[in-house]
GROMACS .gro file of C-alpha atoms in nm:
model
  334
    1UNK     CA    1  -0.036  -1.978   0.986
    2UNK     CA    2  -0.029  -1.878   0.624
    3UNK     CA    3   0.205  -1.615   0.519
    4UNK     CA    4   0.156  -1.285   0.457
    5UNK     CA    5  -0.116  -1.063   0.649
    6UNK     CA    6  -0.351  -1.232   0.895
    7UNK     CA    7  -0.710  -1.370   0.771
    8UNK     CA    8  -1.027  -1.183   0.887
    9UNK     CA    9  -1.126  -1.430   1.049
   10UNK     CA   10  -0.771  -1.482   1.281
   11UNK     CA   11  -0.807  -1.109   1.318
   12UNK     CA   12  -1.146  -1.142   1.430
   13UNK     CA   13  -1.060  -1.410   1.664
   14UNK     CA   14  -0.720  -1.347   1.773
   15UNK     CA   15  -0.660  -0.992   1.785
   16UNK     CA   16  -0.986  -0.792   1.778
   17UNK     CA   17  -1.157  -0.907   2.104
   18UNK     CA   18  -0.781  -0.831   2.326
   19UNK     CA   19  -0.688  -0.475   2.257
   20UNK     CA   20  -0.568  -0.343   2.579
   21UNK     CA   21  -0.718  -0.053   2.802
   22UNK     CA   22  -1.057   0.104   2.620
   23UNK     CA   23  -0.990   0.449   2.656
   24UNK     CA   24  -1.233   0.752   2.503
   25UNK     CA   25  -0.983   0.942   2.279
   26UNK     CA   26  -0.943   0.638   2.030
   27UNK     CA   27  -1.174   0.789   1.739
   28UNK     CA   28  -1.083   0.475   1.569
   29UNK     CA   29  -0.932   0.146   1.640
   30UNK     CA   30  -0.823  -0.148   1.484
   31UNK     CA   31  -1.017  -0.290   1.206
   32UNK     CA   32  -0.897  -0.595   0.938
   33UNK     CA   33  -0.852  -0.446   0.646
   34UNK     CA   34  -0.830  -0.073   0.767
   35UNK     CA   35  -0.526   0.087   0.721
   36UNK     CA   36  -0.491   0.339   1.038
   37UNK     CA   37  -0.620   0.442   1.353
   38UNK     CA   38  -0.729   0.771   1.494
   39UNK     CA   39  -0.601   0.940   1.867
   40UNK     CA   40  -0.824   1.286   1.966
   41UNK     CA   41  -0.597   1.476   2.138
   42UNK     CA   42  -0.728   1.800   2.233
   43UNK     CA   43  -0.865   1.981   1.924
   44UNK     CA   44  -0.644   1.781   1.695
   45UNK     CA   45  -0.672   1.395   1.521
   46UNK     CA   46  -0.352   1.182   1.504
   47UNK     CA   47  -0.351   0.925   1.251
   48UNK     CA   48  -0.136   0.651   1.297
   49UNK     CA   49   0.004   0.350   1.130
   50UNK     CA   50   0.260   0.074   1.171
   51UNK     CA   51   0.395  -0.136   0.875
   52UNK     CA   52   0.749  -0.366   0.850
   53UNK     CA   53   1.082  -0.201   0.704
   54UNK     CA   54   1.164  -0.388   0.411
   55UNK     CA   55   1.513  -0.318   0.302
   56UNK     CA   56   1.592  -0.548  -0.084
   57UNK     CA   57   1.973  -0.506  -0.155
   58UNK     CA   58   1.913  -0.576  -0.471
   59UNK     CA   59   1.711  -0.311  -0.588
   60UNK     CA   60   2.028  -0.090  -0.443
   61UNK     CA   61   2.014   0.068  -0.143
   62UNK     CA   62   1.896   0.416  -0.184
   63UNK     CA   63   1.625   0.284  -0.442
   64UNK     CA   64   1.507   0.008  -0.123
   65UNK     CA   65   1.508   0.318   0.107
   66UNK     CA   66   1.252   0.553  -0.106
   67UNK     CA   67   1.058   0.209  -0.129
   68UNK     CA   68   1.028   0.124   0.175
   69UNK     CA   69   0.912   0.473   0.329
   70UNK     CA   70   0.655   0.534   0.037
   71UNK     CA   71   0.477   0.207   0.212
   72UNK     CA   72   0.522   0.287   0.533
   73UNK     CA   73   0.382   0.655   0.485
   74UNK     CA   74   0.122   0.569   0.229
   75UNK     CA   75  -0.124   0.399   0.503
   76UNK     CA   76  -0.156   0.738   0.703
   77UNK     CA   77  -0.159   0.929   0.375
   78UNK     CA   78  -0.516   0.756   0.294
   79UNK     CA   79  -0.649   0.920   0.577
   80UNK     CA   80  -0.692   1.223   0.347
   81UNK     CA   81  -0.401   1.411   0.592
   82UNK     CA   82  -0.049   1.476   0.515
   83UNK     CA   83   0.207   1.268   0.678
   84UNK     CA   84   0.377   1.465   0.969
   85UNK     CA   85   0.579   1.218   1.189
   86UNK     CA   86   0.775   0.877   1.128
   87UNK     CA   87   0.927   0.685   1.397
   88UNK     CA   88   1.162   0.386   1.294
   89UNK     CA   89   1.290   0.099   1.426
   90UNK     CA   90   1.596  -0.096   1.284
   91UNK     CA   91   1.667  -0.465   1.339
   92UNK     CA   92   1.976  -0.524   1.100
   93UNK     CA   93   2.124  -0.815   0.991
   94UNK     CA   94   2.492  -0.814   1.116
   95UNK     CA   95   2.657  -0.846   0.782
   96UNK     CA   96   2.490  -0.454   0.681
   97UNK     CA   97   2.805  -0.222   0.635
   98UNK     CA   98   2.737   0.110   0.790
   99UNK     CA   99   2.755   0.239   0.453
  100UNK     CA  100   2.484   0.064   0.317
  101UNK     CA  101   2.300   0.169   0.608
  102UNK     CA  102   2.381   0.552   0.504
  103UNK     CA  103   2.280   0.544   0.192
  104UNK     CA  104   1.861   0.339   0.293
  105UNK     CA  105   1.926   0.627   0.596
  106UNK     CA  106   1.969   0.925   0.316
  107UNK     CA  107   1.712   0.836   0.112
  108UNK     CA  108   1.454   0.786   0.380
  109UNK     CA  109   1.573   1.123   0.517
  110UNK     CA  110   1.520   1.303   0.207
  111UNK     CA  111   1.187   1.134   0.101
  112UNK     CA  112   1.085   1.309   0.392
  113UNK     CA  113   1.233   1.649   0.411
  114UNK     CA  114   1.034   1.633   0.086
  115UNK     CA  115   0.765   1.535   0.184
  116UNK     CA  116   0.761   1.769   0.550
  117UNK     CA  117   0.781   1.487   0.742
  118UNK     CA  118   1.004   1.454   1.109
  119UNK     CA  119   1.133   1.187   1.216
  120UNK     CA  120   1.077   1.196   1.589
  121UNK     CA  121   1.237   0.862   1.727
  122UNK     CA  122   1.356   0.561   1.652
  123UNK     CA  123   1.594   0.255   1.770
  124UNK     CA  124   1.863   0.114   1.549
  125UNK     CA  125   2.103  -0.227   1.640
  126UNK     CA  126   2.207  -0.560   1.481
  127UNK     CA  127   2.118  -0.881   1.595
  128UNK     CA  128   2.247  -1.186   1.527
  129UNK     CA  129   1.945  -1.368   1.344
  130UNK     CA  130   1.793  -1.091   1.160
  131UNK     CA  131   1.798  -1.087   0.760
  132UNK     CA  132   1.690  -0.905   0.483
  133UNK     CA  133   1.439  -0.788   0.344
  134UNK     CA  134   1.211  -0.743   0.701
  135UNK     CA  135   1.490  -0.520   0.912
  136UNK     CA  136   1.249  -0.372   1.158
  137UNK     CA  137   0.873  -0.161   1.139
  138UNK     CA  138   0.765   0.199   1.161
  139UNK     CA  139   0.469   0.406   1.276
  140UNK     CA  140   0.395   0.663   1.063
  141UNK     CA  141   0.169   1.012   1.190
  142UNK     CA  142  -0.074   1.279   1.024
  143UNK     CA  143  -0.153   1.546   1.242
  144UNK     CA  144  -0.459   1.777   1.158
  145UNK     CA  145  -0.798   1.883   1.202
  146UNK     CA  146  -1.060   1.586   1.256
  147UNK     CA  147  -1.313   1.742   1.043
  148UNK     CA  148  -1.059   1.663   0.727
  149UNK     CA  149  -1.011   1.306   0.763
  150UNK     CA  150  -1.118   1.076   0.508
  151UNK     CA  151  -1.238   0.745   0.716
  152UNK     CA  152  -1.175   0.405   0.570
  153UNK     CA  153  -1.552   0.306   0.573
  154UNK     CA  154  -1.703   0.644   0.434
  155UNK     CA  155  -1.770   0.469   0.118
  156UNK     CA  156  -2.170   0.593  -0.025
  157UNK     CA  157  -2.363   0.442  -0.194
  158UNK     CA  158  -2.386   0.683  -0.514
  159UNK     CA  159  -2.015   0.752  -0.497
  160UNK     CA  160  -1.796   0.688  -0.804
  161UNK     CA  161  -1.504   0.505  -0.763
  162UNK     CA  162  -1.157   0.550  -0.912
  163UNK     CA  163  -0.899   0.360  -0.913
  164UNK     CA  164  -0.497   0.494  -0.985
  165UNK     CA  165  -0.251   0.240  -1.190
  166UNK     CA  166  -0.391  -0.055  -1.137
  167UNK     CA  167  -0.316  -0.434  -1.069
  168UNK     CA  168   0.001  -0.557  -0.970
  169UNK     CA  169   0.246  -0.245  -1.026
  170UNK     CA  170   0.431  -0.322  -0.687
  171UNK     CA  171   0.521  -0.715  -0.786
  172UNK     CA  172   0.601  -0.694  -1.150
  173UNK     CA  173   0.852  -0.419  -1.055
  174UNK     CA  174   1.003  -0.640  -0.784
  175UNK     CA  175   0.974  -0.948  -0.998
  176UNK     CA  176   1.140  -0.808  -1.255
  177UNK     CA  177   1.420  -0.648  -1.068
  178UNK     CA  178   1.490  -0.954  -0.873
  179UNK     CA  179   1.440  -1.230  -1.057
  180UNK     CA  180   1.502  -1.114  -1.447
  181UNK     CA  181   1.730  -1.331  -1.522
  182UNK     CA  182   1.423  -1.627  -1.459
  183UNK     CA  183   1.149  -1.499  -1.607
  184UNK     CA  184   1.120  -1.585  -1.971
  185UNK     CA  185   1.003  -1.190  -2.140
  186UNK     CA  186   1.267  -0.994  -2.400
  187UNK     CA  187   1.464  -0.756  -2.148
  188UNK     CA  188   1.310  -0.445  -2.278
  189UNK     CA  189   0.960  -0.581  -2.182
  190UNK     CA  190   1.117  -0.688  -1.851
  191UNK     CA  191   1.289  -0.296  -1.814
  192UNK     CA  192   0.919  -0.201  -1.885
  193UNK     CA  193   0.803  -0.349  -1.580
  194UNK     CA  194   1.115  -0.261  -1.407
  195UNK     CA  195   0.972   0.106  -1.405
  196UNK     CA  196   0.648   0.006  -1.202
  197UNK     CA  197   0.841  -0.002  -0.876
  198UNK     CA  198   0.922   0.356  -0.904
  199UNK     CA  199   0.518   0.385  -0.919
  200UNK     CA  200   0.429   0.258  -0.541
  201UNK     CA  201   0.377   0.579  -0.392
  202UNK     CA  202   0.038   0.748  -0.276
  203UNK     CA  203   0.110   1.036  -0.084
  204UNK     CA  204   0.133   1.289  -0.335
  205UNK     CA  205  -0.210   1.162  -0.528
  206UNK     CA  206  -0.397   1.109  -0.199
  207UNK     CA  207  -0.266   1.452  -0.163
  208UNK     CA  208  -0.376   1.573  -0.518
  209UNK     CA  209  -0.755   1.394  -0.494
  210UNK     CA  210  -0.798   1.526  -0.127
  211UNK     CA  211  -0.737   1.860  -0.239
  212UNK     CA  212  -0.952   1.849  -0.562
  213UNK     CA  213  -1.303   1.735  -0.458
  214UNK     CA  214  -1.518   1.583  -0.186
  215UNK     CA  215  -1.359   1.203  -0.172
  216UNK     CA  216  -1.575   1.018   0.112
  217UNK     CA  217  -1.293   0.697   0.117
  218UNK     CA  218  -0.974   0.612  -0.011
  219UNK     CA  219  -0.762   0.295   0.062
  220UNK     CA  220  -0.456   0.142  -0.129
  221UNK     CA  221  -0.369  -0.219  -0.273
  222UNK     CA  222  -0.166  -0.351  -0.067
  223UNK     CA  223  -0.134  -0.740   0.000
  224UNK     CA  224  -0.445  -0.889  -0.156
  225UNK     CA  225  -0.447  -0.699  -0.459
  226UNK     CA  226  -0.684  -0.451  -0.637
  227UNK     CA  227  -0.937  -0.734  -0.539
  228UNK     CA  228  -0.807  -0.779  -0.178
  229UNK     CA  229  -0.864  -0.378  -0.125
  230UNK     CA  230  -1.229  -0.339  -0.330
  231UNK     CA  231  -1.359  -0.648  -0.078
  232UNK     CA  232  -1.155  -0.426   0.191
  233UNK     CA  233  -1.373  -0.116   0.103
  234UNK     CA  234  -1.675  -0.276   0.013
  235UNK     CA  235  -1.680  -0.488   0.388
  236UNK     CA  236  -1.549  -0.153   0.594
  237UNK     CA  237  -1.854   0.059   0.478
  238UNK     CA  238  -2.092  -0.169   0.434
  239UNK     CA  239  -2.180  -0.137   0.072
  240UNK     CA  240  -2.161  -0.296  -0.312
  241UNK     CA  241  -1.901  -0.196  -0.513
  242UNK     CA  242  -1.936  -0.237  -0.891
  243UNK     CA  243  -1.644  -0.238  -1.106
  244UNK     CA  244  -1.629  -0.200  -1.518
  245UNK     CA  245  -1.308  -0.397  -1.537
  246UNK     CA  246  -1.157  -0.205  -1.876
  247UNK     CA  247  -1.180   0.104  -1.728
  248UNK     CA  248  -0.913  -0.019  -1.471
  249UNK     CA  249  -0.592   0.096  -1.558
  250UNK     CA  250  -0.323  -0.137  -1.647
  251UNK     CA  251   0.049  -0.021  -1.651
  252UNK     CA  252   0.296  -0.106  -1.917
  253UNK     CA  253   0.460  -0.464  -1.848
  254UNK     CA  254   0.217  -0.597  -1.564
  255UNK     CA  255  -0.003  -0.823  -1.790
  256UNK     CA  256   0.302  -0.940  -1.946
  257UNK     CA  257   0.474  -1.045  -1.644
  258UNK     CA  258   0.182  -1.158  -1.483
  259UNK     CA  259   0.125  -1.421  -1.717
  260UNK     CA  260   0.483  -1.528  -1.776
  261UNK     CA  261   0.493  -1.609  -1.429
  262UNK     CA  262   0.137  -1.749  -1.400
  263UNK     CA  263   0.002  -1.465  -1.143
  264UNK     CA  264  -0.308  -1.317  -1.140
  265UNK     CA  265  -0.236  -0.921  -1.139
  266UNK     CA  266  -0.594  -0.882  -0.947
  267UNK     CA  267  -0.504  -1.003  -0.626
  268UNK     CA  268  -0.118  -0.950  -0.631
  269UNK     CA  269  -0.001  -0.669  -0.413
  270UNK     CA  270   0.029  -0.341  -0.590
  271UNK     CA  271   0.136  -0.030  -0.344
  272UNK     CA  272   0.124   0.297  -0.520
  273UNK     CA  273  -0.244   0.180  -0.653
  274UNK     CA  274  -0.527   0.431  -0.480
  275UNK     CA  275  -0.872   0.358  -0.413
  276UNK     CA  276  -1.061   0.658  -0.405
  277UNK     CA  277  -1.443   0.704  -0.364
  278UNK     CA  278  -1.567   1.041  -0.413
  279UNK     CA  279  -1.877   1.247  -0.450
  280UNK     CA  280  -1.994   1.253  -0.854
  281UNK     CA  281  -2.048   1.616  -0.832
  282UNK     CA  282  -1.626   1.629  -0.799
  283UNK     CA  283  -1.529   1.341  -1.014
  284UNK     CA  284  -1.392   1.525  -1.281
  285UNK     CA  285  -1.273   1.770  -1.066
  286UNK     CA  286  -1.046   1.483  -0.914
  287UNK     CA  287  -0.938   1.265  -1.224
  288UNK     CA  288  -0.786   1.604  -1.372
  289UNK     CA  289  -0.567   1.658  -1.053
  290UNK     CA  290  -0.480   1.319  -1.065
  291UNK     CA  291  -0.411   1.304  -1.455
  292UNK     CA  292  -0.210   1.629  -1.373
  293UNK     CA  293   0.060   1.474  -1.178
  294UNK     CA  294   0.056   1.214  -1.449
  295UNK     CA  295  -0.091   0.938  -1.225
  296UNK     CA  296  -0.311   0.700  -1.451
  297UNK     CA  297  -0.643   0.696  -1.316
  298UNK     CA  298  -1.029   0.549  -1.454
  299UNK     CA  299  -1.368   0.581  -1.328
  300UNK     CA  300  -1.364   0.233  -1.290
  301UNK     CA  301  -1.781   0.167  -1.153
  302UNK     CA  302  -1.984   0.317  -0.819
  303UNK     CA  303  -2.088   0.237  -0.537
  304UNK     CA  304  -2.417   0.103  -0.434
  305UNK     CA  305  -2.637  -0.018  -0.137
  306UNK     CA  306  -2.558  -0.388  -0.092
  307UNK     CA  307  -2.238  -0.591   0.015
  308UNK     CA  308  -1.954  -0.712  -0.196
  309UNK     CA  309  -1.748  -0.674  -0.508
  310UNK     CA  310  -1.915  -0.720  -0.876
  311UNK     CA  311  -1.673  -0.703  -1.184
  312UNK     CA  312  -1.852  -0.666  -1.467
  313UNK     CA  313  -2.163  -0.823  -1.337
  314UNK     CA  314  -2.021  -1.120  -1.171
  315UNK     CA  315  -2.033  -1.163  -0.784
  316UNK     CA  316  -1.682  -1.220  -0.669
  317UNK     CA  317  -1.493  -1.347  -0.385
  318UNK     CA  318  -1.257  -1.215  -0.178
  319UNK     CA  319  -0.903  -1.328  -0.241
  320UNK     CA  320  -0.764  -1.568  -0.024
  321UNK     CA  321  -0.366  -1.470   0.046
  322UNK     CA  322  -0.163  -1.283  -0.234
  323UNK     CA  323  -0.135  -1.429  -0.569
  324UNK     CA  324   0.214  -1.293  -0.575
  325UNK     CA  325   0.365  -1.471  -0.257
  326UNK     CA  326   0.371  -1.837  -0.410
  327UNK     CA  327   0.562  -1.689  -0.748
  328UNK     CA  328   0.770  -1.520  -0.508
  329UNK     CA  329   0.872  -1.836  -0.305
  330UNK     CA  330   0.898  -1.997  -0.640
  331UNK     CA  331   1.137  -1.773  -0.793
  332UNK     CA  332   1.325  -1.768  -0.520
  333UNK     CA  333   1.382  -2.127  -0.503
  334UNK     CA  334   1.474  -2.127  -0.807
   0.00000   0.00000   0.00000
């Protein structure tokens, strides 16, 4: 198996068809390329999703700790519902002072006091085998009225489409925090795109679009890229997306990382970048919220009837794995 997240077709093969008891209060289950699931209980929905922990020492330990809770929270967060709950579980390496712990602990505790969210259980050891950066998983909650989701696949045709930040914001800020010293770029380009990886959050903007205008869909970039999610959207509802590529957003540094070390920026991983589709009658209603929290956003293109992606009227194919991993691997070799 390939690294990184599962194909469609494994998913389709593998996972889908074996999914345990089929009981009538899942409102949603698992889908490839969907980022949560939906429990009815009573009167109420509860979003949930599960992600890995990943903990990089190198990016210091309360910095790695705001990180890796923005991901974990931001798949829930799309669901058009605040975050409410986070359970975590730890599987430390053994050579993890308890004061490194502390500090990923305090920042993850007050990203969420900030945010309202509980945590509400957890389990924390070390084992003998475990490394860094993947040092467990969590399941993050949104608890709320069902009317007020935003599903995954509710995608119109006639929608706009937005898109927050852009390509690649989450690997040139890793790349260029962890492997600097290898990539060939004048440091203050390379402190440029150090700054992107304090841009891979979503809740607040999910937050801010939600609660300016009528958005039908919204899912973010994870693994796959800004291409990887548009073929996500596009597949999940059932519809064409087309995209003006230079209304996309592009963030300070990415295009000059990206091609010092030979990645395309479309279909690297970029958390913090939203997908939002929303009703035109609100799109400007929506940009300015976004724009008001300072989150660069474009009407990047519409939806239509149809299937697939088209950027700037060419037909295109969904990625296949993240363009980042293999410069990762690469680096790190080096």
């Amino acid at each position: 198996m390939d690294t990184g997240k599962v194909s469609r077709a494994f998913f389709r093969q593998r996972i889908a068809p074996r999914l345990g008891a089929d009981r009538d209060d899942v409102a949603l289950g698992p889908k490839h390329g969907v980022d949560f699931g939906v429990v009815s209980v009573g009167d109420h929905a509860v979003v949930t999703a599960t992600d890995p922990v990943s903990i990089l020492p190198e990016l210091g330990f309360e910095r790695a700790g705001r990180f890796a809770v923005g991901i974990v929270l931001s798949d829930v967060a799309v669901s058009g519902l605040d975050p409410t709950h986070l359970t975590v579980s730890f599987s430390l390496p053994p050579e993890m002072t308890d004061e490194q712990f502390g500090r990923v602990w305090d920042a993850i505790d007050s990203e969420c006091r900030d945010l309202g969210v509980s945590i509400v259980s957890g389990h924390t050891a070390r084992y003998e085998g475990c490394s860094f950066p993947w040092v467990g998983a969590a399941t993050a909650m949104a608890i709320g009225d069902p009317e007020d989701i935003v599903r995954p696949d509710g995608a119109r045709p006639g929608d706009d489409l937005l898109v927050t930040k852009g390509p690649a914001v989450e690997v040139t800020g890793l790349f260029a925090t962890l492997f600097g010293d290898r990539i060939d770029l004048p440091e203050d380009t390379l402190e440029t795109a150090r700054q992107r990886l304090d841009e891979t959050g979503t809740v607040r903007d999910a937050r801010a679009a939600v609660g300016a205008g009528r958005v039908t869909a919204m899912h973010d970039a994870t693994e796959g890229g800004l291409l990887g999610a548009l073929h996500e959207m596009a597949d999940s509802a059932g519809v064409r997306l087309t995209v003006d590529a230079d209304s996309v957003p592009m963030r300070p540094g990415v295009e000059a990382l990206s091609e010092a070390v030979s990645m395309d920026p479309w279909r690297a991983s970029t958390a913090g970048t939203l997908l939002v589709a929303v009703d035109p009658a609100d799109t400007d209603s929506v940009l300015s919220a976004l724009e008001a929290r300072g989150t660069p956003v474009g009407h990047v293109g519409s939806v239509k009837e149809g299937s697939g992606v088209v950027v700037d009227g060419e037909a295109t194919d969904p990625p296949v794995g993240d363009s980042g991993w293999p410069v990762y691997e690469r680096l790190l070799d080096e």
